[in-house]
């Protein structure tokens, strides 16, 4: 069974930085797109950033120039470096990955979510 485990959330002041990490584990044959989504209070879950298996990235307009997504294909991990954080970045951040699991085939997986709060 595949699992995505996130770490790195917390409380940070406006203008500060945080780094989120996510590790995929289990019976993995191949990991395709990996990404991060956020969900603010009373809002729908939305894309923050995604990265393909060959390193092509895409970002939400609101985070371009501030956030950087990266991955380690050998370790099946994806990170999100968040700089110049703003109060409106406050949300639960979810790791997402499209994974070819050895028995079940290809499916979309989610982490449990990690809270990021930007406040003074």
mmCIF file of C-alpha atoms in Angstrom:
data_model
loop_
_atom_site.group_PDB
_atom_site.id
_atom_site.type_symbol
_atom_site.label_atom_id
_atom_site.label_comp_id
_atom_site.label_asym_id
_atom_site.label_seq_id
_atom_site.Cartn_x
_atom_site.Cartn_y
_atom_site.Cartn_z
ATOM 1 C CA UNK A 1 0.000 0.000 0.000
ATOM 2 C CA UNK A 2 1.307 3.433 -0.922
ATOM 3 C CA UNK A 3 1.596 6.214 1.640
ATOM 4 C CA UNK A 4 2.540 9.879 1.369
ATOM 5 C CA UNK A 5 3.943 11.356 4.565
ATOM 6 C CA UNK A 6 4.389 15.117 4.898
ATOM 7 C CA UNK A 7 6.493 17.139 7.286
ATOM 8 C CA UNK A 8 7.648 20.701 7.820
ATOM 9 C CA UNK A 9 4.525 22.719 8.510
ATOM 10 C CA UNK A 10 4.177 25.166 11.362
ATOM 11 C CA UNK A 11 3.821 28.774 12.422
ATOM 12 C CA UNK A 12 5.932 31.449 10.754
ATOM 13 C CA UNK A 13 5.910 35.238 10.700
ATOM 14 C CA UNK A 14 5.102 37.169 7.533
ATOM 15 C CA UNK A 15 8.173 37.349 5.330
ATOM 16 C CA UNK A 16 9.566 34.148 6.758
ATOM 17 C CA UNK A 17 10.325 30.794 5.148
ATOM 18 C CA UNK A 18 9.263 27.194 5.558
ATOM 19 C CA UNK A 19 10.165 24.002 3.751
ATOM 20 C CA UNK A 20 7.642 21.213 3.326
ATOM 21 C CA UNK A 21 8.714 17.671 2.541
ATOM 22 C CA UNK A 22 6.778 14.642 1.379
ATOM 23 C CA UNK A 23 7.971 11.069 1.038
ATOM 24 C CA UNK A 24 6.175 8.330 -0.871
ATOM 25 C CA UNK A 25 6.610 4.775 0.350
ATOM 26 C CA UNK A 26 5.174 1.356 -0.330
ATOM 27 C CA UNK A 27 5.072 -0.984 -3.266
ATOM 28 C CA UNK A 28 5.980 1.640 -5.852
ATOM 29 C CA UNK A 29 6.910 0.835 -9.399
ATOM 30 C CA UNK A 30 7.017 4.392 -10.707
ATOM 31 C CA UNK A 31 6.126 7.911 -9.525
ATOM 32 C CA UNK A 32 4.779 10.296 -12.105
ATOM 33 C CA UNK A 33 3.660 13.860 -11.292
ATOM 34 C CA UNK A 34 4.144 15.073 -7.734
ATOM 35 C CA UNK A 35 2.744 18.235 -6.296
ATOM 36 C CA UNK A 36 1.417 20.356 -3.483
ATOM 37 C CA UNK A 37 -2.099 21.649 -2.979
ATOM 38 C CA UNK A 38 -3.524 23.929 -0.340
ATOM 39 C CA UNK A 39 -6.887 24.344 1.284
ATOM 40 C CA UNK A 40 -7.697 27.469 3.251
ATOM 41 C CA UNK A 41 -10.577 27.787 5.720
ATOM 42 C CA UNK A 42 -13.871 27.523 3.866
ATOM 43 C CA UNK A 43 -12.121 27.115 0.506
ATOM 44 C CA UNK A 44 -11.652 24.352 -2.016
ATOM 45 C CA UNK A 45 -8.380 22.515 -2.382
ATOM 46 C CA UNK A 46 -6.276 24.208 -5.058
ATOM 47 C CA UNK A 47 -2.994 23.606 -6.820
ATOM 48 C CA UNK A 48 0.122 25.289 -5.425
ATOM 49 C CA UNK A 49 2.828 23.656 -7.533
ATOM 50 C CA UNK A 50 3.471 20.476 -9.497
ATOM 51 C CA UNK A 51 6.571 18.844 -10.929
ATOM 52 C CA UNK A 52 6.753 16.115 -13.528
ATOM 53 C CA UNK A 53 9.080 13.144 -13.355
ATOM 54 C CA UNK A 54 11.484 14.933 -15.708
ATOM 55 C CA UNK A 55 11.467 18.155 -13.700
ATOM 56 C CA UNK A 56 8.946 20.362 -15.506
ATOM 57 C CA UNK A 57 7.247 22.647 -13.004
ATOM 58 C CA UNK A 58 4.056 24.657 -12.826
ATOM 59 C CA UNK A 59 2.987 27.118 -10.138
ATOM 60 C CA UNK A 60 -0.105 28.964 -9.055
ATOM 61 C CA UNK A 61 0.231 32.627 -10.025
ATOM 62 C CA UNK A 62 0.065 33.727 -6.399
ATOM 63 C CA UNK A 63 3.234 31.825 -5.451
ATOM 64 C CA UNK A 64 5.414 32.349 -8.514
ATOM 65 C CA UNK A 65 8.769 33.782 -7.532
ATOM 66 C CA UNK A 66 8.276 32.870 -3.862
ATOM 67 C CA UNK A 67 7.818 29.081 -3.800
ATOM 68 C CA UNK A 68 10.029 26.430 -5.381
ATOM 69 C CA UNK A 69 9.091 22.800 -5.875
ATOM 70 C CA UNK A 70 11.740 20.100 -6.247
ATOM 71 C CA UNK A 71 11.906 16.326 -6.176
ATOM 72 C CA UNK A 72 14.318 13.471 -5.700
ATOM 73 C CA UNK A 73 13.312 10.631 -7.996
ATOM 74 C CA UNK A 74 15.681 8.172 -6.321
ATOM 75 C CA UNK A 75 14.043 8.750 -2.927
ATOM 76 C CA UNK A 76 10.471 9.387 -4.159
ATOM 77 C CA UNK A 77 10.328 12.688 -2.336
ATOM 78 C CA UNK A 78 9.015 16.133 -3.188
ATOM 79 C CA UNK A 79 9.779 19.367 -1.360
ATOM 80 C CA UNK A 80 8.235 22.814 -1.382
ATOM 81 C CA UNK A 81 10.474 25.700 -0.372
ATOM 82 C CA UNK A 82 8.293 28.647 0.625
ATOM 83 C CA UNK A 83 9.868 32.091 0.958
ATOM 84 C CA UNK A 84 8.442 35.548 1.584
ATOM 85 C CA UNK A 85 5.399 33.989 3.184
ATOM 86 C CA UNK A 86 2.212 36.020 3.476
ATOM 87 C CA UNK A 87 -0.792 35.634 5.796
ATOM 88 C CA UNK A 88 -2.866 34.573 2.792
ATOM 89 C CA UNK A 89 -0.579 31.533 2.390
ATOM 90 C CA UNK A 90 -2.118 30.153 5.575
ATOM 91 C CA UNK A 91 -3.713 26.800 4.765
ATOM 92 C CA UNK A 92 -3.464 23.069 5.113
ATOM 93 C CA UNK A 93 -0.966 21.868 2.518
ATOM 94 C CA UNK A 94 -1.433 18.460 0.935
ATOM 95 C CA UNK A 95 1.127 16.400 -0.930
ATOM 96 C CA UNK A 96 -0.126 14.664 -4.054
ATOM 97 C CA UNK A 97 1.407 12.073 -6.338
ATOM 98 C CA UNK A 98 0.374 9.928 -9.269
ATOM 99 C CA UNK A 99 1.945 6.556 -8.612
ATOM 100 C CA UNK A 100 2.113 3.242 -10.421
ATOM 101 C CA UNK A 101 1.705 0.780 -7.573
ATOM 102 C CA UNK A 102 2.955 -2.693 -8.341
ATOM 103 C CA UNK A 103 -0.299 -4.521 -7.617
ATOM 104 C CA UNK A 104 -3.077 -1.965 -8.028
ATOM 105 C CA UNK A 105 -1.759 -0.060 -10.996
ATOM 106 C CA UNK A 106 -1.733 3.720 -11.391
ATOM 107 C CA UNK A 107 -3.668 5.895 -8.956
ATOM 108 C CA UNK A 108 -3.747 9.346 -7.388
ATOM 109 C CA UNK A 109 -2.536 9.543 -3.788
ATOM 110 C CA UNK A 110 -2.792 12.233 -1.083
ATOM 111 C CA UNK A 111 -0.920 12.919 2.094
ATOM 112 C CA UNK A 112 -2.658 13.638 5.383
ATOM 113 C CA UNK A 113 -2.021 17.379 5.191
ATOM 114 C CA UNK A 114 0.204 19.716 7.176
ATOM 115 C CA UNK A 115 -0.850 23.080 8.601
ATOM 116 C CA UNK A 116 1.019 26.220 7.610
ATOM 117 C CA UNK A 117 0.119 29.375 9.521
ATOM 118 C CA UNK A 118 1.596 32.744 8.618
ATOM 119 C CA UNK A 119 0.946 35.240 11.362
ATOM 120 C CA UNK A 120 2.699 37.802 13.494
#
